[in-house]
C-alpha cells in the first residue's frame, strides 16, 4: 500500500527519507567497472512508497515532442496551483543534499532543479512506440498529439511516483517523477 500525498505533505512528513540506494557503493561499483552510471532511489515515509498528486494547469499547448539523438521525448508544462507544493520541491532537494552529505562521498555534487521558473515539466514515456505508459481520461496518441484537444491553461491532476537520481560520472543529482495517471478537466459544455 502506498500513500497519495501532495508535495507539501511529503516534504513535511516526519519520517521522510531516501531509500533503495547506497550512494557510496554505487560510486565504488562505477569506478571499478564503468557500468551503471545512474543510481536511482525513492522517497519513502517509513517503509511506505509515496505516490504524489500534482494539481495545476498546462503551460504548454498540449503535449509537446522534442527529439534528442533521433529519439522522441514527450512532455507538458505544469504550473502548480499551490505555492506550498512549489516550495516543497526545494525542501525535497535539501533532503537529497543531506543524503549526499550523509553518504560521505567526498565529492562535490550539483543538484539539478526540478522546478524551473515556477513550472514543472512532466515527461511521458512511450510503450512500444505507439502509446503512452500513463492512464488518462482523454485519449492521448503520440502520433496525433493535436487531436487530444488539450490547451494552455487547462486544469489537470497528475498522479505519479517521486524518486531521486544520481548521475555518477557527472556528479549530478535531482528529483525524478514518473507520471502514472492524468485527469484533465473537461470543458463544461462537453457531454
mmCIF file of C-alpha atoms in Angstrom:
data_model
loop_
_atom_site.group_PDB
_atom_site.id
_atom_site.type_symbol
_atom_site.label_atom_id
_atom_site.label_comp_id
_atom_site.label_asym_id
_atom_site.label_seq_id
_atom_site.Cartn_x
_atom_site.Cartn_y
_atom_site.Cartn_z
ATOM 1 C CA UNK A 1 0.000 0.000 0.000
ATOM 2 C CA UNK A 2 1.292 3.435 -0.812
ATOM 3 C CA UNK A 3 0.397 6.904 0.352
ATOM 4 C CA UNK A 4 -1.012 9.512 -2.045
ATOM 5 C CA UNK A 5 0.167 12.903 -0.835
ATOM 6 C CA UNK A 6 0.703 16.416 -2.131
ATOM 7 C CA UNK A 7 4.341 17.514 -2.463
ATOM 8 C CA UNK A 8 3.904 19.707 0.630
ATOM 9 C CA UNK A 9 2.598 16.758 2.670
ATOM 10 C CA UNK A 10 5.576 14.668 1.534
ATOM 11 C CA UNK A 11 8.119 17.357 2.444
ATOM 12 C CA UNK A 12 6.544 17.857 5.880
ATOM 13 C CA UNK A 13 6.344 14.141 6.744
ATOM 14 C CA UNK A 14 8.499 13.383 9.805
ATOM 15 C CA UNK A 15 9.772 10.015 8.571
ATOM 16 C CA UNK A 16 10.644 11.134 5.015
ATOM 17 C CA UNK A 17 13.905 9.610 3.801
ATOM 18 C CA UNK A 18 15.674 8.457 0.659
ATOM 19 C CA UNK A 19 15.694 4.674 0.261
ATOM 20 C CA UNK A 20 16.757 1.937 -2.161
ATOM 21 C CA UNK A 21 20.156 3.421 -2.954
ATOM 22 C CA UNK A 22 23.629 3.144 -1.440
ATOM 23 C CA UNK A 23 25.472 6.069 -2.992
ATOM 24 C CA UNK A 24 28.944 5.150 -1.751
ATOM 25 C CA UNK A 25 28.598 1.561 -3.019
ATOM 26 C CA UNK A 26 27.186 2.757 -6.361
ATOM 27 C CA UNK A 27 30.147 5.103 -6.842
ATOM 28 C CA UNK A 28 32.588 2.336 -5.967
ATOM 29 C CA UNK A 29 30.967 -0.067 -8.443
ATOM 30 C CA UNK A 30 31.002 2.592 -11.160
ATOM 31 C CA UNK A 31 34.687 3.340 -10.562
ATOM 32 C CA UNK A 32 35.521 -0.399 -10.655
ATOM 33 C CA UNK A 33 33.695 -1.375 -13.847
ATOM 34 C CA UNK A 34 32.460 1.845 -15.547
ATOM 35 C CA UNK A 35 28.948 0.447 -15.830
ATOM 36 C CA UNK A 36 25.715 1.557 -14.195
ATOM 37 C CA UNK A 37 26.371 5.274 -14.365
ATOM 38 C CA UNK A 38 23.000 6.090 -12.764
ATOM 39 C CA UNK A 39 21.913 5.262 -9.233
ATOM 40 C CA UNK A 40 18.184 5.534 -8.596
ATOM 41 C CA UNK A 41 16.385 5.809 -5.282
ATOM 42 C CA UNK A 42 12.988 6.655 -3.859
ATOM 43 C CA UNK A 43 11.476 8.955 -1.294
ATOM 44 C CA UNK A 44 9.718 6.925 1.398
ATOM 45 C CA UNK A 45 7.829 7.591 4.602
ATOM 46 C CA UNK A 46 8.908 4.822 6.975
ATOM 47 C CA UNK A 47 8.751 1.765 4.663
ATOM 48 C CA UNK A 48 5.855 3.009 2.538
ATOM 49 C CA UNK A 49 6.399 4.130 -1.071
ATOM 50 C CA UNK A 50 4.989 7.559 -1.824
ATOM 51 C CA UNK A 51 2.721 8.455 -4.683
ATOM 52 C CA UNK A 52 2.013 12.129 -5.162
ATOM 53 C CA UNK A 53 -0.661 14.226 -6.765
ATOM 54 C CA UNK A 54 0.213 17.410 -8.600
ATOM 55 C CA UNK A 55 -2.651 19.805 -9.343
ATOM 56 C CA UNK A 56 -2.259 22.727 -11.677
ATOM 57 C CA UNK A 57 -2.690 23.991 -15.205
ATOM 58 C CA UNK A 58 -0.973 23.310 -18.509
ATOM 59 C CA UNK A 59 1.638 25.876 -19.527
ATOM 60 C CA UNK A 60 2.096 24.307 -22.953
ATOM 61 C CA UNK A 61 -0.356 23.833 -25.799
ATOM 62 C CA UNK A 62 -0.951 20.178 -25.041
ATOM 63 C CA UNK A 63 1.820 17.607 -25.149
ATOM 64 C CA UNK A 64 4.993 18.637 -26.926
ATOM 65 C CA UNK A 65 7.506 16.433 -28.690
ATOM 66 C CA UNK A 66 11.211 17.125 -28.988
ATOM 67 C CA UNK A 67 13.840 14.841 -30.470
ATOM 68 C CA UNK A 68 17.191 14.105 -28.870
ATOM 69 C CA UNK A 69 19.535 11.900 -30.922
ATOM 70 C CA UNK A 70 16.548 10.986 -33.142
ATOM 71 C CA UNK A 71 14.607 9.706 -30.127
ATOM 72 C CA UNK A 72 11.316 11.492 -29.415
ATOM 73 C CA UNK A 73 10.710 12.863 -25.931
ATOM 74 C CA UNK A 74 7.171 13.835 -24.903
ATOM 75 C CA UNK A 75 6.258 16.236 -22.119
ATOM 76 C CA UNK A 76 3.951 19.004 -20.976
ATOM 77 C CA UNK A 77 4.466 22.012 -18.757
ATOM 78 C CA UNK A 78 2.599 22.306 -15.470
ATOM 79 C CA UNK A 79 2.180 25.297 -13.159
ATOM 80 C CA UNK A 80 1.159 24.111 -9.697
ATOM 81 C CA UNK A 81 -1.898 25.733 -8.140
ATOM 82 C CA UNK A 82 -0.492 25.617 -4.617
ATOM 83 C CA UNK A 83 2.666 27.625 -3.799
ATOM 84 C CA UNK A 84 3.294 25.394 -0.767
ATOM 85 C CA UNK A 85 3.693 22.465 -3.171
ATOM 86 C CA UNK A 86 6.130 24.531 -5.222
ATOM 87 C CA UNK A 87 8.194 25.320 -2.106
ATOM 88 C CA UNK A 88 8.089 21.646 -1.107
ATOM 89 C CA UNK A 89 10.346 20.719 -4.022
ATOM 90 C CA UNK A 90 13.052 22.960 -2.532
ATOM 91 C CA UNK A 91 12.731 21.031 0.747
ATOM 92 C CA UNK A 92 12.939 17.726 -1.135
ATOM 93 C CA UNK A 93 16.109 18.958 -2.860
ATOM 94 C CA UNK A 94 17.543 19.771 0.575
ATOM 95 C CA UNK A 95 16.805 16.154 1.577
ATOM 96 C CA UNK A 96 18.938 14.998 -1.373
ATOM 97 C CA UNK A 97 21.760 17.315 -0.289
ATOM 98 C CA UNK A 98 21.585 15.873 3.251
ATOM 99 C CA UNK A 99 21.633 12.324 1.834
ATOM 100 C CA UNK A 100 24.756 13.088 -0.228
ATOM 101 C CA UNK A 101 26.438 14.619 2.817
ATOM 102 C CA UNK A 102 25.498 11.631 4.999
ATOM 103 C CA UNK A 103 26.911 9.261 2.353
ATOM 104 C CA UNK A 104 30.436 10.667 2.884
ATOM 105 C CA UNK A 105 31.362 10.547 -0.809
ATOM 106 C CA UNK A 106 33.944 13.355 -0.582
ATOM 107 C CA UNK A 107 32.697 14.686 -3.916
ATOM 108 C CA UNK A 108 31.068 17.985 -4.846
ATOM 109 C CA UNK A 109 27.655 17.279 -6.301
ATOM 110 C CA UNK A 110 25.484 19.556 -8.402
ATOM 111 C CA UNK A 111 21.743 19.490 -7.754
ATOM 112 C CA UNK A 112 19.558 19.909 -10.836
ATOM 113 C CA UNK A 113 16.372 21.882 -10.373
ATOM 114 C CA UNK A 114 13.107 20.011 -10.781
ATOM 115 C CA UNK A 115 11.114 23.265 -10.861
ATOM 116 C CA UNK A 116 12.207 25.817 -13.448
ATOM 117 C CA UNK A 117 10.695 29.310 -13.453
ATOM 118 C CA UNK A 118 7.759 28.121 -11.305
ATOM 119 C CA UNK A 119 6.956 25.322 -13.796
ATOM 120 C CA UNK A 120 7.445 21.571 -13.847
ATOM 121 C CA UNK A 121 7.849 19.559 -16.999
ATOM 122 C CA UNK A 122 6.153 16.188 -16.842
ATOM 123 C CA UNK A 123 7.669 13.612 -19.175
ATOM 124 C CA UNK A 124 5.511 10.892 -20.682
ATOM 125 C CA UNK A 125 7.174 7.620 -21.584
ATOM 126 C CA UNK A 126 6.156 5.542 -24.562
ATOM 127 C CA UNK A 127 5.227 1.886 -24.534
ATOM 128 C CA UNK A 128 6.175 0.027 -27.717
ATOM 129 C CA UNK A 129 6.463 3.403 -29.551
ATOM 130 C CA UNK A 130 2.683 3.501 -30.041
ATOM 131 C CA UNK A 131 1.138 4.657 -26.772
ATOM 132 C CA UNK A 132 1.933 6.474 -23.593
ATOM 133 C CA UNK A 133 2.551 4.484 -20.421
ATOM 134 C CA UNK A 134 0.043 6.536 -18.456
ATOM 135 C CA UNK A 135 -3.688 6.287 -17.796
ATOM 136 C CA UNK A 136 -5.693 9.312 -18.905
ATOM 137 C CA UNK A 137 -9.313 10.430 -19.083
ATOM 138 C CA UNK A 138 -8.550 11.923 -22.529
ATOM 139 C CA UNK A 139 -7.302 9.852 -25.446
ATOM 140 C CA UNK A 140 -3.619 10.609 -25.967
ATOM 141 C CA UNK A 141 -1.966 9.346 -29.138
ATOM 142 C CA UNK A 142 1.746 10.087 -29.693
ATOM 143 C CA UNK A 143 1.166 10.089 -33.475
ATOM 144 C CA UNK A 144 -1.762 12.566 -33.240
ATOM 145 C CA UNK A 145 -0.865 14.992 -30.458
ATOM 146 C CA UNK A 146 -3.090 17.741 -31.895
ATOM 147 C CA UNK A 147 -6.196 15.544 -31.674
ATOM 148 C CA UNK A 148 -6.166 15.464 -27.867
ATOM 149 C CA UNK A 149 -7.860 18.863 -27.543
ATOM 150 C CA UNK A 150 -5.538 19.910 -24.713
ATOM 151 C CA UNK A 151 -4.923 23.641 -24.330
ATOM 152 C CA UNK A 152 -2.779 26.071 -22.353
ATOM 153 C CA UNK A 153 -4.441 26.874 -19.017
ATOM 154 C CA UNK A 154 -6.377 23.594 -18.860
ATOM 155 C CA UNK A 155 -6.516 22.186 -15.333
ATOM 156 C CA UNK A 156 -5.004 18.762 -14.723
ATOM 157 C CA UNK A 157 -4.286 16.414 -11.838
ATOM 158 C CA UNK A 158 -1.182 14.280 -12.277
ATOM 159 C CA UNK A 159 -0.657 11.180 -10.137
ATOM 160 C CA UNK A 160 2.786 9.615 -10.049
ATOM 161 C CA UNK A 161 5.831 8.440 -8.176
ATOM 162 C CA UNK A 162 8.577 10.623 -6.800
ATOM 163 C CA UNK A 163 12.184 9.466 -6.832
ATOM 164 C CA UNK A 164 15.800 10.589 -6.912
ATOM 165 C CA UNK A 165 18.653 10.019 -9.330
ATOM 166 C CA UNK A 166 22.411 10.286 -9.027
ATOM 167 C CA UNK A 167 24.426 10.649 -12.244
ATOM 168 C CA UNK A 168 27.694 9.120 -11.038
ATOM 169 C CA UNK A 169 30.222 10.325 -13.669
ATOM 170 C CA UNK A 170 28.872 13.903 -13.774
ATOM 171 C CA UNK A 171 28.183 14.121 -10.004
ATOM 172 C CA UNK A 172 24.690 15.481 -10.622
ATOM 173 C CA UNK A 173 21.606 14.586 -8.612
ATOM 174 C CA UNK A 174 17.956 15.529 -8.645
ATOM 175 C CA UNK A 175 14.311 14.623 -8.307
ATOM 176 C CA UNK A 176 12.542 12.307 -10.737
ATOM 177 C CA UNK A 177 8.833 11.996 -11.332
ATOM 178 C CA UNK A 178 7.115 9.146 -13.171
ATOM 179 C CA UNK A 179 3.574 10.067 -14.233
ATOM 180 C CA UNK A 180 1.101 7.188 -13.904
ATOM 181 C CA UNK A 181 -2.324 8.827 -14.296
ATOM 182 C CA UNK A 182 -3.590 12.103 -15.791
ATOM 183 C CA UNK A 183 -7.016 13.601 -15.078
ATOM 184 C CA UNK A 184 -7.723 16.583 -17.327
ATOM 185 C CA UNK A 185 -10.599 18.931 -16.556
ATOM 186 C CA UNK A 186 -13.003 18.924 -19.464
ATOM 187 C CA UNK A 187 -14.922 21.947 -20.651
ATOM 188 C CA UNK A 188 -18.377 22.193 -19.122
ATOM 189 C CA UNK A 189 -20.159 22.337 -22.475
ATOM 190 C CA UNK A 190 -18.914 18.836 -23.355
ATOM 191 C CA UNK A 191 -21.213 15.844 -22.827
#
